Coordinates of C-alpha atoms (C1' of nucleotides) and ligand atoms in Angstrom, one line a residue:
Chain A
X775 CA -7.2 17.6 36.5
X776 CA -9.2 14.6 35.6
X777 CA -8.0 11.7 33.4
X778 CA -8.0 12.5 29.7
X779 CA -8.3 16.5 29.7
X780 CA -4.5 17.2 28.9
X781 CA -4.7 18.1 25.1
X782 CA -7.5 17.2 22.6
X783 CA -6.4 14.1 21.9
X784 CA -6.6 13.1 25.3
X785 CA -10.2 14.3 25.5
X786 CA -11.1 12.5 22.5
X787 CA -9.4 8.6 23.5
X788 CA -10.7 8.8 27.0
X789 CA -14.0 10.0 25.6
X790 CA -13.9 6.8 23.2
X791 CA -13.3 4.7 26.2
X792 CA -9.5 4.1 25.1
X793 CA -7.0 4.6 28.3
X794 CA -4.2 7.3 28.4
X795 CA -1.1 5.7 28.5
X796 CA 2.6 7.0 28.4
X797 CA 3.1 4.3 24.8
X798 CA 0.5 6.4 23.5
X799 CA 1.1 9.8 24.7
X800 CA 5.0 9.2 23.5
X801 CA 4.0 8.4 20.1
X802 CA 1.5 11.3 19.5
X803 CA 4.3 13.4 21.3
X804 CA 6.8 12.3 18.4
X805 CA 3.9 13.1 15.6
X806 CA 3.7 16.2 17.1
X807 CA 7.4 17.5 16.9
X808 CA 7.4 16.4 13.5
X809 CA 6.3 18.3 10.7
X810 CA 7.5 14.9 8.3
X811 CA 5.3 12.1 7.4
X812 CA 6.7 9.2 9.7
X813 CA 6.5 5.4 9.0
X814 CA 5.7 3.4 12.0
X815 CA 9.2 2.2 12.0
X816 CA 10.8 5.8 11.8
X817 CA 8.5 6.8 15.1
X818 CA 9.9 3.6 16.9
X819 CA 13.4 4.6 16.1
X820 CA 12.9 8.3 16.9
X821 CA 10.6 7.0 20.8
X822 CA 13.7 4.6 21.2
X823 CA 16.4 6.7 22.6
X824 CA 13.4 7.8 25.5
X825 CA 11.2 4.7 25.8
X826 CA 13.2 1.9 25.2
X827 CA 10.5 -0.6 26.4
X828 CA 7.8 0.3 23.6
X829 CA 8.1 -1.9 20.7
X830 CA 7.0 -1.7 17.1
X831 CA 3.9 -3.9 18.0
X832 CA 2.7 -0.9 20.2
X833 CA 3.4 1.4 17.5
X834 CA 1.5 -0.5 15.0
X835 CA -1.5 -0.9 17.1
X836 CA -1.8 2.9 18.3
X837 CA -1.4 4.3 14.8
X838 CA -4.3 2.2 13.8
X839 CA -6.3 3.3 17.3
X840 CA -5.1 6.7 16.5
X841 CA -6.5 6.9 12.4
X842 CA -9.7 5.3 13.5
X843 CA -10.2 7.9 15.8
X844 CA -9.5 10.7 13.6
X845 CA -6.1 11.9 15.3
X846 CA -4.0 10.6 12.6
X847 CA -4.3 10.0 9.0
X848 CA -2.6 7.2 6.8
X849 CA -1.0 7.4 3.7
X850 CA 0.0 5.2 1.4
X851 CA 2.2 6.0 -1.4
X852 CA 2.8 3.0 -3.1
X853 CA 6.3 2.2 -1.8
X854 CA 5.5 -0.3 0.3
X855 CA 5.3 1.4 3.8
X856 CA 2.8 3.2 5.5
X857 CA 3.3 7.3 6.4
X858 CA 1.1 9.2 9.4
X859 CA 0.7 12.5 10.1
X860 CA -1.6 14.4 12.8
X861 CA -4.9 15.4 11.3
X862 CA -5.5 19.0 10.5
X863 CA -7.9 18.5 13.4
X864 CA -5.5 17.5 16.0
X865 CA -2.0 18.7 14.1
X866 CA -0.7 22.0 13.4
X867 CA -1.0 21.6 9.5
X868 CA -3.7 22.8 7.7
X869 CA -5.5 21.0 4.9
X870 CA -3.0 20.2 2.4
X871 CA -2.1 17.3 -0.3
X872 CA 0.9 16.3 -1.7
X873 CA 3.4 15.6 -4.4
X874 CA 5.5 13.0 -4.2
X875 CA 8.5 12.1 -5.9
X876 CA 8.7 8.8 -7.2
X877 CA 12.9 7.9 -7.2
X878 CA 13.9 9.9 -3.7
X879 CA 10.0 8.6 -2.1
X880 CA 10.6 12.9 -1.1
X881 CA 6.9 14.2 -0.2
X882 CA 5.9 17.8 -0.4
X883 CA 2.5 19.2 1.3
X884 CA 0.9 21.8 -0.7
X885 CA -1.5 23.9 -0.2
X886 CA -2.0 26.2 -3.4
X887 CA -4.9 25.7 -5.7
X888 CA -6.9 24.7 -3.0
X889 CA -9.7 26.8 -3.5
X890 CA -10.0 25.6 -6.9
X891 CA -9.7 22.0 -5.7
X892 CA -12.0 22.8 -3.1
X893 CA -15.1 23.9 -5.7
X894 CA -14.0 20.9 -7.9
X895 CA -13.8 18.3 -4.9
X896 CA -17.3 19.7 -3.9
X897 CA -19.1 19.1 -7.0
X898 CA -17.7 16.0 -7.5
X899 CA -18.4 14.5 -4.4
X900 CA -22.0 15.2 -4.5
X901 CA -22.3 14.2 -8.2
X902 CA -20.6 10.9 -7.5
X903 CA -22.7 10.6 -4.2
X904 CA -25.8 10.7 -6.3
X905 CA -25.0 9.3 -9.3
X906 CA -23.8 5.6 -7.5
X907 CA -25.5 5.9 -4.6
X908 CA -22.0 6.2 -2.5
X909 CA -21.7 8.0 1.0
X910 CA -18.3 10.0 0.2
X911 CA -16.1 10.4 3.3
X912 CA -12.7 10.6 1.9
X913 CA -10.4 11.6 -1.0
X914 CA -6.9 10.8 -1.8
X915 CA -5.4 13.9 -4.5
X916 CA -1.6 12.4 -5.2
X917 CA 0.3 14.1 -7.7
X918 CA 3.8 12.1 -8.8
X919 CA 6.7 13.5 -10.4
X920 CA 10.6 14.0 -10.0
X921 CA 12.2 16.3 -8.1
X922 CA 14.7 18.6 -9.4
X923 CA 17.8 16.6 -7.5
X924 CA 16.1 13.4 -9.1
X925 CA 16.5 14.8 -12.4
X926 CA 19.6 16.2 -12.2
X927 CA 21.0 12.5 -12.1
Chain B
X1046 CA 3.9 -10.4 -40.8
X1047 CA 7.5 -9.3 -38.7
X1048 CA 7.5 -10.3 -35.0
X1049 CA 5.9 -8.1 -32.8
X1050 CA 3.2 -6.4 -35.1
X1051 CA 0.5 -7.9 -34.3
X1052 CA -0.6 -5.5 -31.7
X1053 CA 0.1 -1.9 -30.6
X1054 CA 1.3 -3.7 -27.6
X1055 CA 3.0 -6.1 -29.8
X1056 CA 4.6 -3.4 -31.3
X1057 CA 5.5 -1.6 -28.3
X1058 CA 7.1 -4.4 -26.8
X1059 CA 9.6 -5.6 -29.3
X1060 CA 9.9 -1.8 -30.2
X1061 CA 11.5 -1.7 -26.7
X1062 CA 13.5 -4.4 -27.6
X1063 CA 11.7 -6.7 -25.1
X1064 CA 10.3 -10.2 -26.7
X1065 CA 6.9 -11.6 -27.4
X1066 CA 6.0 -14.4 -25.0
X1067 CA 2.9 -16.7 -25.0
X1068 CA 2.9 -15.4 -21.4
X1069 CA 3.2 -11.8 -22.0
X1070 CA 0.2 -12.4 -24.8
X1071 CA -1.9 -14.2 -22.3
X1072 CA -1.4 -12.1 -19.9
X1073 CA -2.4 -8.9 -21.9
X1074 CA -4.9 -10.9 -23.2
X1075 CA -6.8 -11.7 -19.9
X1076 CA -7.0 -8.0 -19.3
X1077 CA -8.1 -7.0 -22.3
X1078 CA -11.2 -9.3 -22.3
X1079 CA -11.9 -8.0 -18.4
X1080 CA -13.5 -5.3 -17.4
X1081 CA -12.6 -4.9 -14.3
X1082 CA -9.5 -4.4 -12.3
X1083 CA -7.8 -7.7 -11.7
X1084 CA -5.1 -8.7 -9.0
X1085 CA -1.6 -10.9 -10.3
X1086 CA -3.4 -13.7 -8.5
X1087 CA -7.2 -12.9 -10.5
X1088 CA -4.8 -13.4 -13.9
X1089 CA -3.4 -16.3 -12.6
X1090 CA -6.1 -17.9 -11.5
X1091 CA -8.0 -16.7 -14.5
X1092 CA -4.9 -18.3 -17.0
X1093 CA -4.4 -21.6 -15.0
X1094 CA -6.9 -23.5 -17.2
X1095 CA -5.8 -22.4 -20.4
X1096 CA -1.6 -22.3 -19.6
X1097 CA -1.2 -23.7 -16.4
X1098 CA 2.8 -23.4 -16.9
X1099 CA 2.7 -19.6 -16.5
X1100 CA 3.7 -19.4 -12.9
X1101 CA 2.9 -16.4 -10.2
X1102 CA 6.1 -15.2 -10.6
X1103 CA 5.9 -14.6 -14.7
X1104 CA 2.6 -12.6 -14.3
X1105 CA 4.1 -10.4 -11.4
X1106 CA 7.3 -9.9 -13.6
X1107 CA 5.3 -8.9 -16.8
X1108 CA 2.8 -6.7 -14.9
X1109 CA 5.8 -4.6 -13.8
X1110 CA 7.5 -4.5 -17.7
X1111 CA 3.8 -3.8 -18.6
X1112 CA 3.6 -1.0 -16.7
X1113 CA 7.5 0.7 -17.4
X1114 CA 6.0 0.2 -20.7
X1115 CA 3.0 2.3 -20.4
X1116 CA 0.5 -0.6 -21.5
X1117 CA -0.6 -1.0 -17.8
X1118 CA -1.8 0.7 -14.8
X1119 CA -1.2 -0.2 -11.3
X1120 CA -3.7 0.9 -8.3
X1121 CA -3.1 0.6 -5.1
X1122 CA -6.4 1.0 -3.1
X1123 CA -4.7 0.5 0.6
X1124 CA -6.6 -2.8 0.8
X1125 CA -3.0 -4.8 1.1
X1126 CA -3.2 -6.2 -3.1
X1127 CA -2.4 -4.0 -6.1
X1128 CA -4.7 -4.0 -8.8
X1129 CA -3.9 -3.6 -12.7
X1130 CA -5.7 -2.7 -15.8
X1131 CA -4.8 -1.6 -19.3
X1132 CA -4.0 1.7 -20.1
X1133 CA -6.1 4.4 -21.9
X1134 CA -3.6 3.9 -25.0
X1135 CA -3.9 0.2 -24.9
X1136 CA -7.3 -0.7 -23.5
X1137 CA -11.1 0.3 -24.3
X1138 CA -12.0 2.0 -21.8
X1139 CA -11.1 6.2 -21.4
X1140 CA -9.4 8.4 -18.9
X1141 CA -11.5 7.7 -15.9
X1142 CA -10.9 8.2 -11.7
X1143 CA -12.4 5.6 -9.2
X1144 CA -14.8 5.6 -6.3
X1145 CA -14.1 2.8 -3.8
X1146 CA -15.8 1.0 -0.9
X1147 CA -14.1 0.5 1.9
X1148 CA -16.1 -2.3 3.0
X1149 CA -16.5 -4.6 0.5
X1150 CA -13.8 -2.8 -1.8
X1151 CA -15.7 -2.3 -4.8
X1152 CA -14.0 -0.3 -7.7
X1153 CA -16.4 2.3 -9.6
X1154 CA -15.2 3.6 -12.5
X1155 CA -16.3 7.3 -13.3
X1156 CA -15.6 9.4 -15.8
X1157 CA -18.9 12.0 -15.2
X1158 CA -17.5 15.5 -14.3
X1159 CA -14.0 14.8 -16.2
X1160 CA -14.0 18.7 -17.6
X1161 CA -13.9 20.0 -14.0
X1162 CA -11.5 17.8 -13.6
X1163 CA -9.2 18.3 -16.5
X1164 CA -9.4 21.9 -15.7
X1165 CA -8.5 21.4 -12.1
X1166 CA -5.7 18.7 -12.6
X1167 CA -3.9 20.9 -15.6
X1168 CA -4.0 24.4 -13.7
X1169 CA -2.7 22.5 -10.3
X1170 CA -0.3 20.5 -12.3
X1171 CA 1.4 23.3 -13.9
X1172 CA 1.4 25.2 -10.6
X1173 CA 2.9 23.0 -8.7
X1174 CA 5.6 21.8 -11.3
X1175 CA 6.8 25.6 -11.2
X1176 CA 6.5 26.4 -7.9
X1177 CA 8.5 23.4 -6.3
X1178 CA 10.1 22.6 -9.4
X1179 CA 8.8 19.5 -10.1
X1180 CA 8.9 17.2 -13.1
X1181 CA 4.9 16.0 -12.5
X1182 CA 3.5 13.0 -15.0
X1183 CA 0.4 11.5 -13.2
X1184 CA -1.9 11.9 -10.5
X1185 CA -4.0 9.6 -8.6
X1186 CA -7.6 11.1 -7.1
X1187 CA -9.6 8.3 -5.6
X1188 CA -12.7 8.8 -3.5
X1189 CA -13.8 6.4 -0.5
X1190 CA -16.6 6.0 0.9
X1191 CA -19.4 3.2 1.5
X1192 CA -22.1 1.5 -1.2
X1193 CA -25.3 1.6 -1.2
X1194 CA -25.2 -2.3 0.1
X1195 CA -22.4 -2.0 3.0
X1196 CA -24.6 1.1 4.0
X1197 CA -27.6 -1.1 4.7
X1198 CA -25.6 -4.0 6.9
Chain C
dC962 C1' 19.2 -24.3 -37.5
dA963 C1' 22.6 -22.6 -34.0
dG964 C1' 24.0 -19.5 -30.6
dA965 C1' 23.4 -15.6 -27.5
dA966 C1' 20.6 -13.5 -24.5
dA967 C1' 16.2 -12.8 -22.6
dA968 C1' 12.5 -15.0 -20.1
dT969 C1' 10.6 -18.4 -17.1
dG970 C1' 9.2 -21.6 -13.1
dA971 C1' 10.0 -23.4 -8.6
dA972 C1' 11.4 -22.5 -4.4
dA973 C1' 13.2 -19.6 -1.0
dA974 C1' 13.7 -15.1 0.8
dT975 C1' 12.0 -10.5 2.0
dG976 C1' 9.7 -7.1 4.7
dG977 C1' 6.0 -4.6 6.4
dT978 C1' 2.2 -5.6 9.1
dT979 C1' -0.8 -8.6 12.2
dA980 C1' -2.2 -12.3 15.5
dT981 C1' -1.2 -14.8 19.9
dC982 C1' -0.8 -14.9 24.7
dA983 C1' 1.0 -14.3 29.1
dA984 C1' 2.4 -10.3 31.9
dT985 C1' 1.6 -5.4 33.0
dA986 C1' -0.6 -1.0 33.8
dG987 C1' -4.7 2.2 33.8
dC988 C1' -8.5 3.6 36.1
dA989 C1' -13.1 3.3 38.5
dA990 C1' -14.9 2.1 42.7
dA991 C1' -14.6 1.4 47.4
Chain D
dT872 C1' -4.8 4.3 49.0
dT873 C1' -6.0 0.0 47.9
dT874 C1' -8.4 -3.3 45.1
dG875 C1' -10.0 -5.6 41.1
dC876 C1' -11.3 -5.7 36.5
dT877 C1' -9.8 -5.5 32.0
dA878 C1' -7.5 -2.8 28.4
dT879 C1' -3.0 -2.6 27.0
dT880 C1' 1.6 -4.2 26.1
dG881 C1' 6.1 -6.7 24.5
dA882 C1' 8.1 -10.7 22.6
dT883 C1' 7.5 -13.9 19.4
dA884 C1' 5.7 -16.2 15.7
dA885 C1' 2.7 -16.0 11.8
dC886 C1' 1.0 -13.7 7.6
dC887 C1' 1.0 -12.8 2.9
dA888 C1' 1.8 -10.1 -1.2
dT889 C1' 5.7 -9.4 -3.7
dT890 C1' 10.8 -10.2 -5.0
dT891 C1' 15.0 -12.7 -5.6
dT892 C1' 17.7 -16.6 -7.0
dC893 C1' 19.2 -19.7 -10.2
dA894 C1' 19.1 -23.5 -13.2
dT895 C1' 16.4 -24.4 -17.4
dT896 C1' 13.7 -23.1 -21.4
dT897 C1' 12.3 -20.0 -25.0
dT898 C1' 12.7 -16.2 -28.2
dC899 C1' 14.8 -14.2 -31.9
dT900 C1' 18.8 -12.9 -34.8
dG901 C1' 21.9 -14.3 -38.3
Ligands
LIG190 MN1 1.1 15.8 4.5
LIG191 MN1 -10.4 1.8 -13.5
LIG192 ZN1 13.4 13.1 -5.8
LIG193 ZN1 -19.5 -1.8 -0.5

DNA sequence: CAGAAAATGAAAATGGTTATCAATAGCAAA
DNA sequence: TTTGCTATTGATAACCATTTTCATTTTCTG
């Protein structure tokens, strides 16, 4: 089997001209076991046990190849540390947003409403599109609360 | 006239039991003559001449009690500073959403299609604070994308 | 006006993320 | 398989927005 044609991702880095290497297949490996959002800092505890030798430097710098080449998308929340999760292209999730709560940082992907939001998202977009003159690739839809633990305290 | 009744935000400050400043009033003040969305360092630098004793550290500290206080809004676009502006309740300008350029980080403030919105935001509020039992009081929607200008380069 | 408590400024600390740079590893070509 | 080029990496230091500390000043009540 040639270089790169292992899983998708593989395809799409090699295609890019990015190299295949075992830092990067670890990582997405970790991503992909997950069904949390992980901070770069939780995947380098959870790789460390396996792949001593990659450091948080590596992590950094692959997450960023990784969200600029559409495997991984970013999210920030406002605490003060980054999240990633596999696309819905390369990941197992389908589209979804989230609801966050804001004393236990807990995040819940949803996925009701959406056809709703899809129809309102839609409209928008190409409203907005025209109306400033904008090219529109990309949304953020956060809603914040407390969970029921949190407000039990 | 009592302490503190100058202002709504007067009011609502000393109603909290918090006191009025000269740096809480120039700070408020700054924003309220600004129409855009302003950094702690854009009201610093935008104060030195005027009070150049209020320090970094008082306008950080009194952006936070402004916005536990509900005079304030924080935004965080991703772009590494958090950005502030007064509150519908305490500002001039109405609810609104923003459209932001990832290349030269531009804020838009829009408030065309608001009813689709409303709609959206209240049904998928109330769904989702029954369904996962959530406690939900705000949202953030931002859309990304590129201007007009940053298109052309 | 005096006293108690809140608020402040200067400076240092924090903490997530990024830049540097010499050493290593991937991979295309031979 | 070996070679050579260069992308990638790890360790370390730097960055930089924000927070903490703490001694001093200001607000506000009585
Ligand atoms: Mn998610
Ligand atoms: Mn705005
Ligand atoms: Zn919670
Ligand atoms: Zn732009």
């Amino acid at each position: 089997m040639p270089h790169g044609h292992g899983h998708r991702w593989g395809q799409k880095l090699s295609g890019c001209g990015f190299r295949l290497t075992v830092g990067r297949e670890a990582i997405i490996d970790v991503l992909s076991r997950s069904d949390k959002h992980l901070s770069a800092e939780d995947i380098f505890l959870e790789l460390h046990a396996d792949h001593p030798g990659i450091g948080l430097t590596t992590i950094y710098r692959t997450l960023e190849l990784l969200v600029q080449t559409g495997i991984v998308a970013k999210f920030e929340f406002g605490h003060g540390r980054a999240k990633y999760e596999l696309t819905e292209e390369y990941g197992k999730k389908k589209h979804h947003h989230h609801l966050f709560c804001k004393s236990c940082q807990t995040i819940i992907d949803y996925s009701d409403f959406m056809e709703d939001e899809i129809t309102y998202i839609k409209k928008t977009e190409k409203g907005l599109a025209k109306k400033y003159d904008f090219q529109i690739d990309g949304h953020i839809i956060n809603f914040y609360g407390l969970c029921r633990a949190c407000r039990a305290k």
